Amino acid sequence: MSREIRLDQVQVRDGFWTQMQNLVTDVVIPFQERVLNDKEEGVEKSHAIDNFRIAAGLAEGEFYGMVFQDSDVAKWLEGVAYSLVIKPDADLEARADAIIDIVAQAQQEDGYLNTYFTIKEPEHRWQNLLECHELYCAGHMMEAAAAYYEATGKDKLLHVMERMADHIISRFGNGDGKVKGIPGHQEVEIGLMRMYHVTGKPEYKAMARYFLEERGKDPDFFKEEAKKRDWEHFGMKPEDTKYNQSHATVYEQDEAVGHSVRAVYMYTAMADLAAEDGDEKLLEACRRLWNNMIQKKMYITGGIGATVVGESFSVPYELPNDTVYAETCASIGLVFFAKQMLKSEKRGTYADVMERALYNGIISGMQRDGKRFFYVNPLEVNPGTSGVAAGYEHVIPERPGWYACACCPPNLVRMVTSLGKYAWDEDEGTIWSHLFIGSEASFEKADIRVESSYPWEGCVIYHVAAKCEENFTLAIHIPSYIHHAQLVVKINGRTVVTDAAMKDGYLYLDRSWGSADEVTIEFEMPVRKVYANTKVREDVGCVAIMRGPVVYCFEGVDNGEDIQALFINKELYAQTATGTEGVLEGMTLLDISGKRLTYAGGDDLYCEQAPQTEPVTLRAIPYFAWGNRGLNQMRVWMHEER
Amino acid sequence: MSREIRLDQVQVRDGFWTQMQNLVTDVVIPFQERVLNDKEEGVEKSHAIDNFRIAAGLAEGEFYGMVFQDSDVAKWLEGVAYSLVIKPDADLEARADAIIDIVAQAQQEDGYLNTYFTIKEPEHRWQNLLECHELYCAGHMMEAAAAYYEATGKDKLLHVMERMADHIISRFGNGDGKVKGIPGHQEVEIGLMRMYHVTGKPEYKAMARYFLEERGKDPDFFKEEAKKRDWEHFGMKPEDTKYNQSHATVYEQDEAVGHSVRAVYMYTAMADLAAEDGDEKLLEACRRLWNNMIQKKMYITGGIGATVVGESFSVPYELPNDTVYAETCASIGLVFFAKQMLKSEKRGTYADVMERALYNGIISGMQRDGKRFFYVNPLEVNPGTSGVAAGYEHVIPERPGWYACACCPPNLVRMVTSLGKYAWDEDEGTIWSHLFIGSEASFEKADIRVESSYPWEGCVIYHVAAKCEENFTLAIHIPSYIHHAQLVVKINGRTVVTDAAMKDGYLYLDRSWGSADEVTIEFEMPVRKVYANTKVREDVGCVAIMRGPVVYCFEGVDNGEDIQALFINKELYAQTATGTEGVLEGMTLLDISGKRLTYAGGDDLYCEQAPQTEPVTLRAIPYFAWGNRGLNQMRVWMHEER
């Protein structure tokens, strides 16, 4: 098993990501701070910090917001923690400390921490695990506590959450007088594992295992719980056990079902625990769920959760592009899961999927100005239909600002600011590079600086400065789309034969490293046509365009009206261009030869003449940048001449 | 304006439709009679006749069923009326008379007739026009009364409904002390017009006009109505005025919106009234709505109402094949509308659409055994998704039996049994044939017998026996798909040059007819590829196959798994075959050359190799016959090689 990478081990220095990290630290975090403090005009009211103040007895007033409003503060604090590592900021840290002081004061005598129930319904604590997110909010605050401790060395929030964890442990579990409860929204399992990683306290890991293993043992748990109370919160149906993955034990589950964020958060904790305990049975369950998700339920953008109904996975191969859900949070959770799987086994599939989600369906969630966000990440939008017509109401074609249910924006913050952690792993004899992200990283055996022209060009240079004399391995993930024949690897300028060194998506370079060695990875980055499994009904006859890790899309602003009538030629002819202005500046754009169909039937809805075709050049832009140039049509999957 | 065709003027004698009429008279009507009397096992309980017995004081008990349960009895009685013309049946007539006796006794002193309110909530009469269907049920019973009178000469039900009409007239309208009410579900307008046609009483027409013209004058009517009561029935939102087309006056409406059955019932009454009064302004409103529907919102099968949400029209060109609604009743209503438009103007579009709906999206609503029915008529079903996955729950892939909301089956009954009326019109100097349906018809100027091998072969013979010596015109609708060059028209064996005689879809044969003249219409019936307007996103790159008026579909039982991976060749090569067994016996089937794509990526969801293709022969069957051979996949729009 790999060690956890510490926050301070890696600093991202990347042409692509540093800009995004700066956007998050300079724009998004301050913006969200204003929102949480109700100082931003024209967005949904948050009241999240005031809720803590009121619960702490520091202010008068009523609770406002969702029952899980606390988690917005937690996720922001977690993002701030990472941000302080990227860019130390004493003022920000002081403000975060002040908020932590308020959070601490909102904690109750017995360790309980939740502003909704403390302010509004203290008599209802822990009675509605199905709907009320107390464990979910606890989990997020545990993550924040662990991150803040890692980032700053300050343990105030950590102690608060240790007390909350102890409170939870005293209340739930198998022992006498304990409730055999499970969370309605998984997340506390991740939080407990993170608390375990920073404190080493085995009871936190044990509690995480309890929650994971208890789940699905009694599929009637939520029904029984509901019978015991005479109130409800959202009107959730306790019998819909698939929604929250309590329909079967984690060992029995082999299909990704239900609410996609709940699912991947659960899988993330499962994978972490499986790695920590070397639990092959649990790991095998993770592998089954991974394979099901990746082989049958994932959009090409790394989006998961195909349906708005329950924000859920749909049936296998059901991946509609226009009624899609693909919540930003779900793709982020997919990366969490992948990274935890990498702890146990270094297989290229995990790094490939991290890359797919990171360069596409995650960052599509944020406007390029950092001020507006998508919950839903469609692969096709059609103004006049998307966001408007029945069945499409959720597929809004332009990013709005803050949301009443504000889970995605802060999740993006913590993802982008902690990116360095996802790029690397380290164990006894090996340093693993999972992502081609420019960074400065410090490991036990070496310091490594990566220069990367990714995702626009195929050149990545690892500057290795060994700190020891013995051999060690630098294992570099080579994305699966890179054809072996197109890959050139050089060490200190001399080409290395890679055939034998490649295993399961990683290039293993085992040698005695010097203090200034240089590994160069070079590869062609052709424009690629990608086909979906023909079982995906929606994509048959269509093709998606990728270059490197980037999925491309076609927008109306570049391609005119009715882009559904555009076909890409059978023989791909594509030219690259570099964006020169606006949001596209510096991005690689594509010009692709195709045809436009023109309907021959006039005003008639149906006619017998085949549509006329005329040659056109289609402009493709990176998917993640769509929707930044006003309301217009967009498609990822384009019809192909056949 | 054409005269109304009387029921006894036309008897259908047709290879295709007589069989279906027999099915309806011999199987469906008795089946529905048992259902209405709660004597059929294994179907949803009806209780509709018992409701009348209870309201009449002839039995004890509670009302059961939908608030519009009465309309099931009305529609059945209407179907029985037509059936008695097709196939006199003294026993059936006696049983219908007995039911009419019960209905008459359920009528209240003041003429009011509605079992729900009479039994259950007499204090709530007429307070909830938005939801409670009192006028809707009245409209259907008026239609039944008019039909029963026409068919049998018996006027008992007619008098009952005259009293009810008078009650309605006394209550609603512009006069002092009257309520400016409008129905929440249009239908009474049709009923009143039919009462007008059989009684000649101008007050019924005036009341129909009132309801049509009042609609939308005060878009807040239902909101105000809702404020006046402290109860609701379904929880319908009174502010959703588009749902029931009360958002604007009928003169202002130019887009088909809202609940599709409500819409076409309203348009039907509008067209009838426009014809009757020679009201060009109202006719122009009808034309606008017709064009909008036909040019932007109609499936190739004649299905309308693209979305399950509100069983409604969607936005223009939004015609998804797999999440479709396309209620059987809506296509029937479309035929009603078309036929009423033909009263005012003989344009081929109306007859074309009647034909499209009749041979496709209407009769697809009934299992070939007459025992099971579709509400929803999808153009694509995928077992495992359709009827199961989120967003597809309503698209059940096999016909169930009776429904709790049983509007479609009896609507099919009255459509099929009254088919003769739709085939013809007559006015001063012209007899109009709208449909190539074999029949014996008696007009003022001639008796005409039509022999038709439609829809399987292009040969229709009109045997004309004139009853007068002066010239008159026989105007025959030539479906728009028949190419002029392929049409051969002969009178008494001599070819007629048709060029000058064709106008707006009708062939005008003006001559001095003898007592045994014969007009032969012959045309090729090639297999045709049909393309949708490229604005219909769902159908781009796809083609539908038609032959004659029949839309074809492709089922899994004939074509194997994953029929979405089948392509039809660019050059159409099709052979016809005749079904030899089971439900397909006697139908023209098609074998079409195509290709099957085979995915090259194994278990991966995405890959870079283009799918492999292998030549295959695809079997197509008439769309209306789909779903008769067990659960399987089905598609109308097939990918086309391009």
XYZ file of N, CA and C in Angstrom, chain B residues 32 36 46 48-49 52 68-82 96 99-100 103 113 115 135-148 157 161 187 194 406-407 410-411 413-414:
153
model
N -65.265 -4.884 -23.111
C -65.421 -3.632 -22.365
C -66.744 -3.633 -21.594
N -66.898 -2.856 -17.743
C -67.743 -1.796 -17.169
C -68.706 -2.360 -16.131
N -63.622 -1.398 -12.769
C -64.230 -0.222 -13.407
C -65.315 0.405 -12.531
N -68.025 1.450 -13.382
C -68.625 2.630 -14.024
C -70.144 2.515 -14.113
N -70.653 1.313 -14.411
C -72.113 1.170 -14.517
C -72.747 1.138 -13.128
N -73.521 4.507 -11.964
C -74.813 5.023 -12.437
C -75.974 4.407 -11.652
N -63.864 11.102 -13.755
C -64.478 11.061 -15.095
C -64.857 9.639 -15.505
N -65.130 8.799 -14.510
C -65.463 7.387 -14.795
C -66.702 7.277 -15.703
N -67.666 8.182 -15.560
C -68.876 8.158 -16.396
C -68.564 8.127 -17.885
N -67.447 8.775 -18.248
C -67.164 8.890 -19.677
C -66.848 7.529 -20.300
N -66.416 6.569 -19.487
C -66.174 5.231 -20.040
C -67.478 4.608 -20.538
N -68.532 4.823 -19.780
C -69.844 4.312 -20.198
C -70.300 5.051 -21.459
N -70.092 6.363 -21.465
C -70.503 7.158 -22.622
C -69.793 6.692 -23.882
N -68.460 6.506 -23.760
C -67.711 6.131 -24.960
C -68.094 4.727 -25.428
N -68.390 3.868 -24.439
C -68.832 2.519 -24.824
C -70.179 2.594 -25.551
N -71.106 3.358 -24.999
C -72.421 3.501 -25.647
C -72.279 4.075 -27.050
N -71.375 5.020 -27.209
C -71.162 5.597 -28.537
C -70.650 4.518 -29.493
N -69.683 3.717 -28.990
C -69.163 2.622 -29.809
C -70.243 1.611 -30.142
N -71.101 1.305 -29.165
C -72.188 0.361 -29.407
C -73.113 0.901 -30.500
N -73.387 2.192 -30.456
C -74.254 2.785 -31.486
C -73.689 2.500 -32.871
N -72.403 2.789 -33.068
C -71.787 2.546 -34.377
C -71.800 1.057 -34.705
N -77.838 -2.228 -24.114
C -77.492 -0.796 -24.148
C -78.689 0.039 -23.712
N -78.920 0.039 -20.051
C -77.938 0.938 -19.425
C -78.386 2.385 -19.572
N -78.942 2.704 -20.727
C -79.461 4.065 -20.930
C -80.584 4.358 -19.927
N -78.872 5.267 -16.823
C -78.298 6.615 -16.956
C -79.402 7.659 -16.776
N -76.287 15.627 -14.556
C -75.950 14.209 -14.679
C -74.455 14.024 -14.454
N -72.235 10.998 -11.939
C -72.404 10.090 -10.789
C -71.463 10.447 -9.649
N -68.162 18.742 -17.240
C -68.502 19.111 -18.614
C -67.926 18.106 -19.610
N -66.777 17.560 -19.267
C -66.151 16.537 -20.110
C -67.053 15.307 -20.202
N -67.505 14.830 -19.066
C -68.384 13.653 -19.053
C -69.688 13.959 -19.785
N -70.172 15.157 -19.583
C -71.396 15.549 -20.286
C -71.171 15.515 -21.794
N -70.035 16.031 -22.220
C -69.722 16.049 -23.644
C -69.707 14.649 -24.237
N -69.065 13.732 -23.533
C -69.027 12.357 -24.059
C -70.419 11.736 -24.094
N -71.221 12.011 -23.076
C -72.568 11.417 -23.080
C -73.432 12.070 -24.164
N -73.166 13.343 -24.467
C -73.861 13.980 -25.595
C -73.478 13.303 -26.903
N -72.193 12.997 -27.056
C -71.762 12.297 -28.277
C -72.449 10.938 -28.386
N -72.509 10.247 -27.241
C -73.163 8.937 -27.230
C -74.640 9.081 -27.579
N -75.273 10.108 -27.009
C -76.705 10.315 -27.246
C -76.984 10.580 -28.719
N -76.151 11.443 -29.311
C -76.329 11.754 -30.732
C -76.106 10.508 -31.577
N -75.063 9.764 -31.255
C -74.738 8.562 -32.031
C -75.831 7.508 -31.873
N -76.315 7.344 -30.657
C -77.321 6.304 -30.416
C -78.628 6.648 -31.128
N -81.797 8.703 -24.622
C -80.545 9.308 -24.140
C -80.401 10.732 -24.684
N -79.779 14.046 -22.489
C -78.654 14.971 -22.678
C -79.130 16.356 -23.138
N -64.288 19.028 -24.327
C -64.997 17.880 -24.914
C -66.469 18.237 -25.064
N -72.426 18.117 -31.702
C -73.098 16.907 -32.213
C -74.590 16.941 -31.880
N -59.206 4.756 -18.152
C -59.449 3.911 -19.330
C -59.947 4.704 -20.518
N -59.250 5.784 -20.864
C -59.757 6.612 -21.949
C -59.469 6.018 -23.316
N -61.807 2.639 -25.161
C -63.108 2.953 -25.758
C -63.027 4.009 -26.857
N -62.004 4.842 -26.820
C -61.816 5.800 -27.902
C -61.480 5.057 -29.194
N -62.463 2.071 -29.858
C -63.713 1.431 -30.278
C -64.538 2.384 -31.119
N -64.738 3.593 -30.615
C -65.620 4.488 -31.380
C -64.984 4.935 -32.682
